[in-house]
Every structure is written in C-alpha cells, then in structure tokens.
Amino acid sequence: MSVPLTLLGLLDREPSHGYDLKREYDAYFGRGKPLPFGQVYSTLSRLARDGKVVISEVGPGEGPDRKRYIITDLGATEVEQWLTQPVEPEPHLQTVLFAKVVLALMLDRPAGEYLDTQRSAHLQRMRELTEIKRGGSLVDALLADHGLYHLEADLRWIEMTGARLDALKKAVRQ
Amino acid sequence: MTIAIEARDVVFSFGQTPALRGASIAVDPGEIVAIMGASGSGKSTLLHCLAGILVPDSGEILFDGARVDSMTEAQRSSLRRDRFGFVFQFGQLVPELTTAENVALPLLLSGTRRAEALRKAYGWFERLGLEGLEQRRPGELSGGQAQRVALARGLVAGPEVLFADEPTGALDSLTGEQVMDLLVTAAREQGTTVILVTHEPRVAAYADREVSVRDGRVNAPDRIAS
Ligand SMILES: Nc1ncnc2c1ncn2[C@@H]1O[C@H](COP(=O)(O)OP(=O)(O)OP(=O)(O)O)[C@@H](O)[C@H]1O
Ligand SMILES: [Mg+2]
C-alpha cells in the first residue's frame, strides 16, 4: 500500500486536514494497522516539498491541524497516472516457499510434509478471512476476497508442486 | 468428545480399481468438514461410504454409535432418508415436480403430510431468497437458484448430517459463495454436521477444518485419527 499516493488520492476529492486524512485512511486502508500521526504529517510535508500539495493555514492558533492540505495539478496528475497504470503483475518467483521446497529436496528433507503444513496454514488464514468476509461490510468483504484469491493462487502452486516433487527432486539434485 | 460420524480404515474398490485404501476420518457433531484432494483421489467414494450409499469392502462406518457398514440395505436407506441430507454438484432436482414439491420431497418420503411438508418447504424459499419461485419447474431456474433449491431440499428435514459433494462446482465464484454462506448459516442454526467435498480452497475455507484425500487415504492436519 503506497501511503503517499493513497493520501494524495484522498486529497483529490477535496482539501482536508491531516487528522481527517488519517481517519479516512484507517477506515478504508488501515485494516487494523492505523497510520501513525507522525507518518501522516511527515508524508504530507514531503508531498508539499515536492509540490504535490499546498498548505493553506486556516484560523489562528498552533498545531498541525490548523493546516488544510490542497492537491496541486502535479499531485492530481500523479494520482491519475497511478490509478490508470496497472500494478506490476509480479511473478513472485523467488518466494520463501519456493526456496524452502528446493532446499528441502536438495537436503533430502520431507518437502511434501512441508507443503502439507503450508497448505493447512494457508487454509487456516483463508478461514479467518472468510469469517471477516461473512461478518463484515462490503469493504471488508472485498479486501478479504483479495487476500483469499491470492492465497488460493499459492495453494494451486502448492498442489502442482506437490504433484511434481519427484520430478523436481531429480531436477535439483543433478 | 463425542463423534457424529466416523470412517475407520475403510477400503473400497470399484472392481479392479482401488478407490479407498484405508481411509479414516472422524467428524464431531455440528462440525463442518471439507474433504479436499485431487480428482480421482477418492473424495466422492469416501462421502458415499460415510453416507451408507456404498458399503466398504473392509473397515467400519460409525454413525451415532451404530455400524452403518453392517446394516441391511433397508436400514441404510431409512438412515439416509430420515437422518441424512444430500446436495450434489448438479442439483439433481426432479424435473416433473415444482420447486416447492422438490424441496418438500424428503419430508413426503418420510411420511409427513403433504400440506405440512409444503408449508415447511415454503419457509425455506424465504430463507434462501427464493420467494416467488415456488411454482416453477427446475428447468425454469438459473444454476444458482437450482442449487439453492437443492440446498433447501437437503436441509428441509433437519438432517443430522448433510453430505455435499461439490455443491458449488457448477456455479460462478460469487454465486457459489452465496450458496456456501447460506449452507453454513443454515447448518449452524440447526446444528447439522456437514461433510463437504470440494477441490476449491475458497469453498473449503467455509468449513471448520479440512482434510485431504490422497491415493485413497485421508491426511488430516493437526488431528491424528485414533
Ligand atoms: N462408478 C465407478 N466405477 C469404476 N470406478 C470408479 C467409479 N467411481 C469412481 N471410480 C474410480 O475410483 C477412484 C476414486 O473416484 P472418486 O469418484 O471417489 O474420486 P474423486 O476424488 O471424487 O474425484 P473428482 O474430484 O474427480 O470427483 C477413481 O480412480 C475413479 O476412477
Ligand atoms: Mg467426486
């Protein structure tokens, strides 16, 4: 999750205060990991330094919440580009899991059992996400689904790899 | 912990083809268990043995303390009718009957009066979001609707165990998840034990736990069948 771009995106709707931005960020994107205030303000001042937002001081007094942040054309263009460009479809080829399987085979360890253990860990996480999905809002459900589909993809890989362990063993032990 | 239904070291062959080679599984009352595994690994055969549809060549099936594998055909058939419910991949509704009659069928077969059976069946239409479809024939339903009707039929008689073999296999993801959501909610409400065969992890994630079948044997993580 890119914090600067997400905050910029929120500002693309309307100017806002740091506190409100944090609240909205936490509600939609935080998922139990609230954004620290320090990070909100340091991110906003970097965005200001780079000319992507401007700060309008509203009202008298001290403290950061006097400030309203307004997106600039440069910032808006960046949000637009970010939204329209696809996310890098990373192949994740060098995952920890892959490394474990290959090493297990090289070391003559029970790779199949490791995969079984991984499968049940994945399914356990999928059950938790399914619970969240069944009990939560549509926003929660869609986020949980994103996690579920990714875990499912891993599981497919686990099944395929499990079915070809013998061949893989020959390949890595030559 | 009491056990609702159990297979002990079950062996089953279709002629020369071995399908189960010593499969064991124990399911607690009210538990929802997903049986996973590759195509041809023996999932459906295990489900059919547990449900008293197939009789193992050796090994035991226990339900509520009784040996299902040594029952007579008549005893097994009344067990299936009175205490088990079934949902399969393609609804398998009776095309000549209305959907309401299809849902009422298990009740009618076990001797419930027609008016009472239909009244109960109608209750399920509301619950599963199928209101207004009671008088249609199965041929006039979408796949997802037909599968919900099949689910209602599987649950209408308040079975102690629901056997579901790929109940979402013919549905798209969203419809399949709606069916699973309804299945789990209804099963929990009435305390029904569910044995769910699926090869889809997202469907299995609705269960309390999963076991995987490989080469006719059950591999259960975190729980060794004793
Ligand atoms: N009626 C039958 N006659 C002969 N062999 C059968 C029959 N039904 C299943 N088999 C064989 O028994 C084995 C186990 O089949 P089973 O249907 O239990 O697998 P499964 O795990 O349910 O597969 P799938 O995911 O494809 O439904 C397979 O080798 C299959 O070919
Ligand atoms: Mg099958």
XYZ file of C-alpha atoms and ligand atoms in Angstrom:
432
model
C 0.000 0.000 0.000
C 1.546 3.300 -1.059
C 0.789 5.756 1.724
C 1.769 8.958 -0.156
C -0.316 8.076 -3.208
C -3.268 6.989 -1.108
C -3.237 10.241 0.853
C -2.895 12.173 -2.391
C -5.854 10.243 -3.768
C -7.957 11.148 -0.744
C -6.983 14.803 -1.258
C -8.024 14.573 -4.886
C -11.634 14.574 -3.700
C -11.395 17.669 -1.520
C -8.917 19.551 0.609
C -8.586 18.097 4.058
C -6.845 18.222 7.430
C -4.208 15.771 8.494
C -6.430 14.360 11.176
C -9.320 13.671 8.804
C -6.983 12.099 6.278
C -5.669 9.742 8.911
C -9.187 8.788 9.952
C -10.232 8.015 6.414
C -7.052 6.163 5.679
C -7.529 3.989 8.756
C -11.166 3.314 7.917
C -10.569 2.165 4.345
C -6.959 1.119 4.071
C -5.570 0.667 7.584
C -7.066 -2.757 8.287
C -6.172 -2.817 11.943
C -2.835 -1.098 11.257
C -3.627 2.571 11.872
C -1.327 5.107 10.294
C 0.724 6.888 12.979
C 0.137 10.635 13.099
C 3.858 11.201 12.697
C 3.814 9.363 9.392
C 0.770 11.301 8.184
C 2.422 14.651 8.799
C 5.854 13.668 7.542
C 4.275 12.279 4.361
C 2.212 15.423 3.870
C 5.221 17.697 4.329
C 7.189 15.658 1.799
C 4.283 15.950 -0.635
C 4.297 19.706 -0.015
C 8.051 19.917 -0.538
C 7.650 18.099 -3.866
C 4.894 20.459 -4.951
C 2.127 17.868 -4.956
C 0.096 19.565 -2.243
C -0.021 23.093 -0.911
C -0.789 24.017 2.647
C -3.350 26.623 3.494
C -3.226 27.903 7.020
C -6.741 28.256 8.323
C -7.598 30.049 11.522
C -5.280 31.218 14.207
C -3.523 29.085 16.763
C -0.836 26.475 16.853
C -0.504 22.874 15.820
C -0.671 20.915 12.608
C -4.469 20.762 12.465
C -4.643 24.407 11.638
C -3.393 23.330 8.254
C -5.503 22.273 5.325
C -3.871 20.351 2.507
C -4.852 21.024 -1.089
C -3.738 18.891 -4.009
C -1.865 20.630 -6.847
C -2.098 19.867 -10.577
C 1.151 17.969 -10.278
C -0.302 15.870 -7.446
C -3.542 15.254 -9.309
C -1.621 14.128 -12.398
C 0.349 11.702 -10.292
C -2.835 10.224 -8.814
C -4.304 9.923 -12.284
C -1.206 8.120 -13.583
C -1.104 5.829 -10.602
C -4.746 4.868 -10.999
C -4.546 4.245 -14.729
C -1.345 2.222 -14.722
C -1.729 -1.467 -13.964
C 0.019 -2.821 -10.906
C 3.161 -4.750 -11.774
C 1.981 -8.324 -12.294
C 4.871 -9.689 -10.287
C 5.592 -13.334 -10.781
C 6.882 -13.721 -7.201
C 9.136 -16.448 -8.457
C 11.609 -16.259 -5.630
C 9.251 -16.778 -2.750
C 10.358 -18.143 0.552
C 8.156 -21.117 -0.076
C 9.872 -21.929 -3.348
C 13.273 -21.634 -1.721
C 12.182 -23.934 1.101
C 10.899 -26.615 -1.239
C 14.014 -26.631 -3.369
C 16.324 -26.641 -0.364
C 14.310 -29.399 1.308
C 14.706 -31.540 -1.797
C 18.406 -30.769 -2.050
C 18.862 -31.691 1.602
C 16.722 -34.805 1.276
C 14.162 -33.483 3.745
C 10.394 -34.198 3.558
C 9.337 -31.443 1.152
C 5.880 -32.999 0.795
C 5.262 -32.611 4.517
C 6.393 -29.007 4.415
C 3.899 -28.394 1.652
C 1.136 -30.086 3.666
C 1.933 -27.869 6.631
C 1.915 -24.832 4.394
C -1.411 -25.884 2.907
C -3.060 -26.064 6.303
C -1.549 -22.725 7.349
C -2.900 -21.163 4.170
C -6.328 -22.688 4.705
C -6.366 -21.523 8.296
C -5.734 -17.957 7.127
C -8.400 -18.382 4.445
C -10.889 -19.443 7.112
C -10.109 -16.317 9.119
C -10.569 -14.133 6.065
C -13.816 -15.929 5.239
C -15.066 -15.178 8.750
C -14.200 -11.500 8.284
C -15.956 -11.544 4.959
C -19.107 -13.129 6.325
C -19.351 -10.803 9.289
C -18.195 -7.550 7.781
C -19.106 -4.725 5.472
C -18.748 -4.844 1.708
C -15.406 -3.050 2.021
C -14.159 -5.721 4.424
C -15.518 -8.444 2.175
C -13.755 -7.157 -0.930
C -10.450 -6.781 0.874
C -10.783 -10.223 2.388
C -11.539 -11.565 -1.093
C -8.357 -10.028 -2.445
C -6.408 -11.905 0.195
C -8.399 -15.075 -0.409
C -7.732 -15.153 -4.140
C -4.013 -14.631 -3.590
C -3.859 -17.396 -1.025
C -5.808 -19.606 -3.394
C -3.244 -18.956 -6.107
C -0.490 -20.019 -3.698
C -2.448 -23.154 -2.895
C -2.726 -24.062 -6.555
C 1.001 -23.717 -6.828
C 1.388 -25.893 -3.724
C -0.815 -28.590 -5.310
C 1.068 -28.513 -8.613
C 4.420 -28.584 -6.874
C 3.291 -31.361 -4.547
C 2.257 -33.424 -7.545
C 5.647 -32.930 -9.202
C 8.002 -33.247 -6.275
C 9.642 -36.380 -7.655
C 10.469 -34.697 -10.937
C 11.612 -31.548 -9.148
C 13.847 -33.617 -6.919
C 15.589 -35.083 -9.927
C 15.993 -31.618 -11.417
C 17.571 -30.063 -8.334
C 19.810 -32.952 -7.366
C 21.657 -33.363 -10.616
C -15.516 -35.535 22.681
C -18.337 -37.442 21.058
C -18.127 -38.223 17.391
C -21.027 -37.790 14.985
C -19.777 -39.916 12.135
C -16.617 -41.813 11.509
C -14.849 -43.955 8.938
C -12.225 -46.382 10.229
C -9.677 -47.817 7.870
C -12.132 -48.030 5.001
C -11.147 -49.928 1.880
C -13.255 -49.819 -1.260
C -12.647 -50.884 -4.854
C -14.710 -50.497 -7.988
C -13.945 -53.924 -9.455
C -10.194 -53.859 -10.042
C -9.902 -50.107 -9.341
C -8.981 -49.312 -5.757
C -10.683 -46.076 -4.658
C -10.099 -46.110 -0.888
C -7.075 -47.837 0.658
C -7.610 -47.438 4.389
C -9.351 -44.103 4.793
C -10.135 -42.839 8.295
C -11.946 -39.703 9.356
C -13.860 -38.691 12.486
C -16.250 -35.757 12.496
C -17.658 -34.068 15.588
C -21.349 -33.237 15.957
C -22.145 -29.903 14.347
C -18.744 -29.742 12.714
C -18.333 -28.637 9.107
C -15.505 -30.541 7.467
C -14.181 -30.059 3.958
C -12.779 -33.073 2.137
C -10.238 -31.922 -0.426
C -7.926 -33.687 -2.816
C -7.081 -34.182 -6.452
C -9.533 -35.570 -8.979
C -9.815 -39.333 -8.626
C -8.263 -39.357 -5.152
C -11.411 -40.929 -3.623
C -13.319 -37.988 -2.128
C -16.737 -38.908 -3.515
C -16.222 -42.573 -2.719
C -15.417 -41.677 0.893
C -18.517 -39.492 1.092
C -20.657 -42.291 -0.348
C -19.256 -44.779 2.153
C -19.904 -42.411 5.066
C -23.450 -41.817 3.840
C -24.237 -45.506 3.543
C -24.619 -45.319 -0.228
C -21.638 -47.602 -0.804
C -20.628 -50.434 1.539
C -16.878 -50.705 2.204
C -15.013 -53.894 1.299
C -13.438 -53.649 4.749
C -13.273 -51.165 7.587
C -16.056 -49.569 9.603
C -18.501 -46.716 9.275
C -19.946 -45.498 12.561
C -22.854 -43.126 12.914
C -24.364 -42.333 16.295
C -22.684 -45.389 17.733
C -24.082 -47.786 15.110
C -22.165 -49.715 12.454
C -23.520 -48.421 9.156
C -21.378 -50.849 7.174
C -23.116 -53.870 8.671
C -26.673 -52.564 8.247
C -29.048 -54.060 5.724
C -29.841 -52.143 2.548
C -33.256 -51.264 4.025
C -31.718 -49.939 7.219
C -29.201 -47.849 5.322
C -31.875 -46.474 3.089
C -34.032 -45.362 6.010
C -30.949 -43.862 7.651
C -30.305 -41.819 4.510
C -33.941 -40.792 4.290
C -34.566 -39.932 7.944
C -31.275 -38.647 9.301
C -29.092 -37.552 6.388
C -29.435 -34.814 3.790
C -27.716 -34.568 0.402
C -26.645 -31.867 -2.029
C -24.766 -32.709 -5.197
C -22.953 -30.739 -7.875
C -25.848 -30.540 -10.294
C -28.905 -30.037 -8.060
C -30.492 -33.243 -9.337
C -33.969 -31.893 -8.843
C -36.908 -33.875 -10.149
C -37.862 -32.059 -13.381
C -41.555 -33.015 -13.279
C -42.162 -31.537 -9.828
C -42.431 -27.871 -8.880
C -39.508 -26.489 -6.942
C -41.655 -26.410 -3.781
C -42.508 -30.081 -4.224
C -38.834 -30.824 -4.801
C -37.927 -29.193 -1.515
C -40.770 -30.991 0.271
C -39.756 -34.349 -1.188
C -37.623 -35.672 1.702
C -40.479 -34.879 4.105
C -43.065 -36.528 1.870
C -40.856 -39.615 1.555
C -40.571 -39.939 5.313
C -44.328 -39.752 5.756
C -45.042 -36.100 6.551
C -48.495 -34.961 5.400
C -48.436 -33.042 2.131
C -49.777 -29.730 3.491
C -47.306 -29.761 6.356
C -44.405 -30.727 4.077
C -45.196 -27.907 1.650
C -45.566 -25.410 4.471
C -42.101 -26.290 5.718
C -40.728 -26.172 2.178
C -42.138 -22.666 1.649
C -40.292 -21.476 4.749
C -37.014 -22.348 3.062
C -37.825 -20.314 -0.039
C -37.932 -17.181 2.032
C -34.831 -18.065 3.940
C -32.767 -18.702 0.838
C -34.034 -15.688 -1.091
C -36.102 -17.790 -3.473
C -39.535 -16.260 -2.849
C -41.766 -16.343 -5.911
C -40.062 -19.373 -7.453
C -42.116 -21.974 -5.578
C -44.276 -22.972 -8.538
C -41.581 -23.085 -11.178
C -40.159 -26.288 -12.585
C -36.427 -26.895 -12.089
C -35.882 -26.292 -15.818
C -37.006 -22.702 -15.318
C -34.330 -21.845 -12.731
C -30.801 -20.476 -13.089
C -27.972 -22.709 -11.899
C -27.560 -20.746 -8.676
C -31.282 -20.817 -7.947
C -31.468 -24.545 -8.632
C -28.560 -25.139 -6.294
C -30.232 -23.160 -3.525
C -33.389 -25.218 -4.056
C -31.249 -28.360 -3.797
C -29.762 -26.999 -0.589
C -33.233 -26.371 0.821
C -34.175 -29.926 -0.082
C -31.050 -31.219 1.639
C -31.848 -29.347 4.842
C -35.661 -29.318 4.999
C -35.960 -32.443 7.099
C -33.446 -31.151 9.662
C -30.849 -33.864 8.929
C -28.185 -34.691 11.468
C -25.580 -34.892 8.718
C -25.596 -33.049 5.411
C -23.456 -34.607 2.683
C -22.492 -32.115 -0.005
C -20.417 -33.230 -2.999
C -19.073 -30.211 -4.903
C -22.248 -28.238 -4.148
C -20.823 -25.138 -5.824
C -18.889 -26.905 -8.556
C -21.195 -25.766 -11.348
C -21.561 -22.159 -10.156
C -19.557 -18.984 -10.712
C -17.493 -17.702 -7.774
C -19.948 -15.170 -6.398
C -22.991 -17.453 -6.697
C -21.003 -20.321 -5.243
C -20.038 -18.243 -2.242
C -23.643 -17.187 -1.694
C -24.667 -20.841 -1.666
C -21.864 -21.669 0.786
C -22.810 -18.767 3.015
C -26.413 -19.999 3.144
C -25.326 -23.577 3.670
C -23.073 -22.711 6.604
C -25.588 -20.352 8.202
C -28.421 -22.881 7.961
C -26.275 -25.790 9.133
C -25.073 -23.831 12.162
C -28.611 -22.779 13.046
C -29.861 -26.321 13.158
C -26.641 -27.881 14.424
C -26.257 -30.023 11.313
C -22.919 -31.756 10.793
C -21.665 -31.106 7.268
C -19.333 -33.229 5.145
C -18.391 -31.106 2.190
C -16.384 -32.387 -0.764
C -14.668 -29.667 -2.727
C -11.443 -29.068 -4.583
C -11.797 -25.297 -4.259
C -9.873 -23.798 -1.338
C -12.197 -20.798 -1.142
C -15.133 -23.158 -0.650
C -13.204 -25.260 1.869
C -12.489 -22.070 3.828
C -16.153 -22.015 4.877
C -15.585 -25.242 6.804
C -14.230 -25.563 10.344
C -11.347 -27.670 9.095
C -10.209 -29.559 6.064
C -8.808 -32.990 5.414
C -7.174 -34.030 2.193
C -7.554 -37.338 0.444
C -4.590 -38.696 -1.449
C -4.497 -42.073 -3.133
C -7.492 -43.295 -1.184
C -6.187 -42.254 2.231
C -7.066 -39.314 4.425
C -4.409 -36.929 5.562
C -5.734 -34.751 8.363
C -3.522 -31.927 9.553
C -3.374 -31.213 13.294
C -5.503 -34.182 14.183
C -4.488 -37.789 14.056
C -7.454 -40.133 13.840
C -7.090 -42.700 16.611
N -18.586 -45.984 -10.694
C -17.273 -46.218 -10.796
N -16.796 -47.265 -11.454
C -15.468 -47.522 -11.540
N -14.512 -46.750 -10.989
C -14.919 -45.659 -10.333
C -16.307 -45.323 -10.197
N -16.401 -44.190 -9.473
C -15.126 -43.835 -9.179
N -14.235 -44.722 -9.689
C -12.766 -44.657 -9.521
O -12.468 -44.587 -8.145
C -11.439 -43.673 -7.881
C -11.923 -42.615 -6.904
O -13.000 -41.898 -7.510
P -13.819 -40.755 -6.791
O -15.027 -40.507 -7.614
O -14.026 -41.103 -5.375
O -12.784 -39.544 -6.894
P -12.973 -38.015 -6.503
O -11.881 -37.707 -5.569
O -14.372 -37.763 -6.062
O -12.690 -37.287 -7.887
P -13.369 -35.971 -8.539
O -12.705 -34.791 -7.883
O -12.952 -36.072 -9.974
O -14.843 -36.035 -8.326
C -11.009 -43.139 -9.237
O -9.905 -43.875 -9.675
C -12.199 -43.407 -10.120
O -11.805 -43.611 -11.450
Mg -16.007 -36.660 -6.858
